[in-house]
GROMACS .gro file of C-alpha atoms in nm:
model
  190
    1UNK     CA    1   4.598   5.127  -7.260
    2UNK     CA    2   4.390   4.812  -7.396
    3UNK     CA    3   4.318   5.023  -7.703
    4UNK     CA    4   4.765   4.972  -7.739
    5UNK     CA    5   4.821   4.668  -7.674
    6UNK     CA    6   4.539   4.531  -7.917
    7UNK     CA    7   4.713   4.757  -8.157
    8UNK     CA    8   5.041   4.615  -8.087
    9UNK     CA    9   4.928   4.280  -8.117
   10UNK     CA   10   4.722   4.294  -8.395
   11UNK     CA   11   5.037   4.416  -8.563
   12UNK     CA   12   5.231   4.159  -8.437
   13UNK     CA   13   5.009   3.904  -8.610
   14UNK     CA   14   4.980   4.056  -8.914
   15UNK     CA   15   5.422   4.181  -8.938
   16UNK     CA   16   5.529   3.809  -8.838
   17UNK     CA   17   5.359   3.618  -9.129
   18UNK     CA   18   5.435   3.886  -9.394
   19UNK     CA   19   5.803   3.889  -9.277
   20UNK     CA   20   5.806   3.531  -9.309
   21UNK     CA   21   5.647   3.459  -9.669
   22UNK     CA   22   5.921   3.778  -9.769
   23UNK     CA   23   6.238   3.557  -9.705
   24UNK     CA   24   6.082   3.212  -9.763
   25UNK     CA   25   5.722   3.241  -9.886
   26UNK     CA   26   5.753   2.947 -10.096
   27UNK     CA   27   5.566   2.599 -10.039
   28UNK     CA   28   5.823   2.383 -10.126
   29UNK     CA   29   6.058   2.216  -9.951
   30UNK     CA   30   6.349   2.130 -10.172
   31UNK     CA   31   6.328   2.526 -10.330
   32UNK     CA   32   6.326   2.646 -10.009
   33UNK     CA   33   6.633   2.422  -9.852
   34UNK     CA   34   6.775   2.535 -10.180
   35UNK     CA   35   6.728   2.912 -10.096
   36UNK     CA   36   6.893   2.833  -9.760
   37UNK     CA   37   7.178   2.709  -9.892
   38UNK     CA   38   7.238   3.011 -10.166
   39UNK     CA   39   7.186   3.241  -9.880
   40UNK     CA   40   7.476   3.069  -9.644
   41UNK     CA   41   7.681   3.055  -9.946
   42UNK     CA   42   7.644   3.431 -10.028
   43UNK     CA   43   7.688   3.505  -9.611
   44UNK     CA   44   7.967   3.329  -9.570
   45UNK     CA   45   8.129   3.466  -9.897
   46UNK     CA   46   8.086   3.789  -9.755
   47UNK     CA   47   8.210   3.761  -9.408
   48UNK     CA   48   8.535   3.559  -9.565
   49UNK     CA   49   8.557   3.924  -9.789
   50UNK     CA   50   8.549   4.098  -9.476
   51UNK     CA   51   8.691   3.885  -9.199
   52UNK     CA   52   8.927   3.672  -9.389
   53UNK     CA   53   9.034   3.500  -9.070
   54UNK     CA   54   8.654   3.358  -9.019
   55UNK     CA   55   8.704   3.107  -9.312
   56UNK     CA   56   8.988   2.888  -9.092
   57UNK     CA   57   8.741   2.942  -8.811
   58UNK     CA   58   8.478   2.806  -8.943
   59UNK     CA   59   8.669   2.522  -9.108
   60UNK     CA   60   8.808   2.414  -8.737
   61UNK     CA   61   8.515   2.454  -8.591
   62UNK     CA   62   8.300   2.186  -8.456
   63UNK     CA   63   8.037   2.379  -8.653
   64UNK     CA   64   7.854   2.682  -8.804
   65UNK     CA   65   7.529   2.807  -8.885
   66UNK     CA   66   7.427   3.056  -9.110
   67UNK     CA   67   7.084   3.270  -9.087
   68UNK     CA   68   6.918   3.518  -9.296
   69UNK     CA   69   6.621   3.728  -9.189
   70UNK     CA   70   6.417   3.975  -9.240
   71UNK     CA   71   6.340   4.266  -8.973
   72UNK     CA   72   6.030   4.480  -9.021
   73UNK     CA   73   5.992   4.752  -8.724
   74UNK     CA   74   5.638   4.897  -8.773
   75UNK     CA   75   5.608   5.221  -8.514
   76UNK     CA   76   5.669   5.057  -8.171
   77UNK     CA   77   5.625   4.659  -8.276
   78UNK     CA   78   5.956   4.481  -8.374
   79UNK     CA   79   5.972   4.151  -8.582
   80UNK     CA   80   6.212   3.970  -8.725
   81UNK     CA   81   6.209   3.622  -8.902
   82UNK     CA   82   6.359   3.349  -9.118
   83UNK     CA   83   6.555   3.056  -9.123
   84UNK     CA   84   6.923   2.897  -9.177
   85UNK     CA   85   7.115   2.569  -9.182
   86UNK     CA   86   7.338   2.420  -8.899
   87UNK     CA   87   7.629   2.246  -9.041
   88UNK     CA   88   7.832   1.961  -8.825
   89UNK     CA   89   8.175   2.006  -8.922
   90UNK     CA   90   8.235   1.653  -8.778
   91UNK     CA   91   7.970   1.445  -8.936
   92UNK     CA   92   7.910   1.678  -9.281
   93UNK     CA   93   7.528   1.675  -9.200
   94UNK     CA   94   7.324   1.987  -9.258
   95UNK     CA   95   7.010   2.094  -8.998
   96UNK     CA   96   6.772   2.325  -9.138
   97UNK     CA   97   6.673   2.557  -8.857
   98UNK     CA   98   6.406   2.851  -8.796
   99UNK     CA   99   6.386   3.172  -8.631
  100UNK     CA  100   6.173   3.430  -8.509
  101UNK     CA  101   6.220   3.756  -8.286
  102UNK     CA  102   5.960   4.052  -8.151
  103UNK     CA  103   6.062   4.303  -7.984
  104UNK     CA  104   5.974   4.702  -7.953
  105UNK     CA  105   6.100   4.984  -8.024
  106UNK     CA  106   6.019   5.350  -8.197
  107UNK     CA  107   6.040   5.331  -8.557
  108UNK     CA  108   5.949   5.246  -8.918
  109UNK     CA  109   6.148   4.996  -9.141
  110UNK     CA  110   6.271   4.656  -9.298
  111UNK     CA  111   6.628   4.532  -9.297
  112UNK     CA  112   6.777   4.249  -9.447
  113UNK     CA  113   7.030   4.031  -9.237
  114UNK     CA  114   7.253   3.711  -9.146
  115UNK     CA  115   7.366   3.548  -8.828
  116UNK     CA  116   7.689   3.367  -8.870
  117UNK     CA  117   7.740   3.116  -8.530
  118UNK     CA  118   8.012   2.954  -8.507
  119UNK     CA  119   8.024   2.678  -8.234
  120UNK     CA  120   8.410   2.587  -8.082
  121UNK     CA  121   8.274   2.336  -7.877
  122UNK     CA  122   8.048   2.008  -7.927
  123UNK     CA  123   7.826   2.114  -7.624
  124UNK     CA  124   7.773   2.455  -7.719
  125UNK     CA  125   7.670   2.322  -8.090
  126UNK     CA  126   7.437   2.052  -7.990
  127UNK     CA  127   7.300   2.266  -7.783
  128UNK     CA  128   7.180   2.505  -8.002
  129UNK     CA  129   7.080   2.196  -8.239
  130UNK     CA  130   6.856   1.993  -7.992
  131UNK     CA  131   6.746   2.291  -7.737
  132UNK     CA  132   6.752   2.590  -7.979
  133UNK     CA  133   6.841   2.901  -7.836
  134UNK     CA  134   6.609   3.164  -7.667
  135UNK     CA  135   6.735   3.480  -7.613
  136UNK     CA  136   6.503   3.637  -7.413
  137UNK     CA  137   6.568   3.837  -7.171
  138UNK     CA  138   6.933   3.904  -7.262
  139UNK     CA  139   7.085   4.265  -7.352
  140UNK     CA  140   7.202   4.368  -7.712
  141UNK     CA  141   7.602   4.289  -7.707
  142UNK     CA  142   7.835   4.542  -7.904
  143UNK     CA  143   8.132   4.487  -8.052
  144UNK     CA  144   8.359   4.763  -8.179
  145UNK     CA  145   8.553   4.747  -8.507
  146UNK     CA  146   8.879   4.803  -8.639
  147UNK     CA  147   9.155   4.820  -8.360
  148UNK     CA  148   8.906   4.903  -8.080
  149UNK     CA  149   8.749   4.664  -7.895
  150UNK     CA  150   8.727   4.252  -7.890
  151UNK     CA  151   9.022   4.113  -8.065
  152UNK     CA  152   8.828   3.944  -8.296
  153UNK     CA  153   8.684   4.257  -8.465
  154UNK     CA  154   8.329   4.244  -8.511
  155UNK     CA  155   8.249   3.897  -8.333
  156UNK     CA  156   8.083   3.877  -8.046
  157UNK     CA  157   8.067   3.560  -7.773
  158UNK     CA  158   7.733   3.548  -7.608
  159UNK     CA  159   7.743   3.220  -7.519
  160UNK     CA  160   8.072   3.027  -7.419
  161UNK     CA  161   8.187   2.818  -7.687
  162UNK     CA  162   8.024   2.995  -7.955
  163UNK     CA  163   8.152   3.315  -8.168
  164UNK     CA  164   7.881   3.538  -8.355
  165UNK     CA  165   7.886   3.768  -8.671
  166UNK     CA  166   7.627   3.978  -8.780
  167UNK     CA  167   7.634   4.075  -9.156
  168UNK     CA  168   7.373   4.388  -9.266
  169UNK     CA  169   7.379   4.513  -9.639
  170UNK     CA  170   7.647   4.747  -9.498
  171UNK     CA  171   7.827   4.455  -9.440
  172UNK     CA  172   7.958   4.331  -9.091
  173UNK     CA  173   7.754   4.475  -8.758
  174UNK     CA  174   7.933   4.660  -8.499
  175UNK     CA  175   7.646   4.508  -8.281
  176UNK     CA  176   7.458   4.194  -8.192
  177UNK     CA  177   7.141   4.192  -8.110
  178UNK     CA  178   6.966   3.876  -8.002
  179UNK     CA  179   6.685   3.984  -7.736
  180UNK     CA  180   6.387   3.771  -7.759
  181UNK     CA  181   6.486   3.570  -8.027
  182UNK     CA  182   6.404   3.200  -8.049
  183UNK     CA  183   6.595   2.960  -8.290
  184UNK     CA  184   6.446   2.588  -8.346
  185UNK     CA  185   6.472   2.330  -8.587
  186UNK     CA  186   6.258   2.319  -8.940
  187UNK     CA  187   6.104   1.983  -8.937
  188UNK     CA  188   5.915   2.049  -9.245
  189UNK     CA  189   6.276   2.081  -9.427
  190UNK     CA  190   6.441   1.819  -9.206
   0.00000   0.00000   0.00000
């Protein structure tokens, strides 16, 4: 049994970094706020292709930000990381943020994937910007698609005031997950 969980966290030590330097492995700070932004642009662009309503959502909201990670599941050890920008609708100003997640899980492979929040309410925004989120401890949420399901289609409310999308290659998730993962602000790109 100690002979596991050194392997497990051995392999959480080496997956995290490596996951990491994948999305944003650069040194610099203005290429890598730069990167950020590309990557809400190309997020948001999607989900607007998909969920054409989430554009006026976003644009009343009290605001938005947009993640993109990388997920690498190696046997039973779960990772994910990267980073993404907090906008404030009402003052224009951007907040670059961080994130990380481990989990477990049977399996082998990488995926590639954003986080849309939205935020309808000042408190549930500044929450998320001063506190961060941790997610620990709470269950994956589904959503169904297409007339099933949440009338939004694909968005998912985990915390009050706050709508989520999750984009994949595939395009949008018909789930959420969020277990374990911790979001934070970047004050190397702040």
């Amino acid at each position: 049994m100690t002979r596991l969980i050194s392997l497990v966290l051995s392999s959480l030590l080496l997956i995290a970094p490596m996951s990491s330097y994948a999305l944003f492995g650069k040194d610099d700070p203005a290429k890598e706020r730069k990167e950020l932004q590309e990557a809400r642009t190309a997020a948001l662009t999607k989900l607007y292709q998909e969920k054409p309503h989430a554009r006026s959502e976003v644009q009343g909201a009290k605001g938005y930000a947009v993640f993109s990670s990388i997920g690498i599941n190696l046997f039973l050890v779960a990772t994910e990381s990267g980073g993404g920008i907090l906008r404030d609708n009402n003052s224009g100003k951007d907040i670059y943020m961080s994130m990380f997640s481990a989990g477990g899980g049977a399996g082998m492979g990488v995926k590639d994937m954003s986080l849309i929040f939205i935020f309808h309410t000042n408190a549930a925004m500044e929450d998320f910007q001063k506190e961060g989120w941790d997610f620990s401890g709470k269950a994956d949420v589904s959503a169904e698609s297409g007339d099933k399901g949440m009338g939004a289609e694909g968005a998912v409310t985990v915390i009050p005031g706050t709508t989520i999308y999750q984009l994949t290659e595939a395009g949008l998730a018909l789930q959420v997950t969020l277990q374990g993962t911790k979001f934070w602000a970047n004050e190397d790109l702040n």
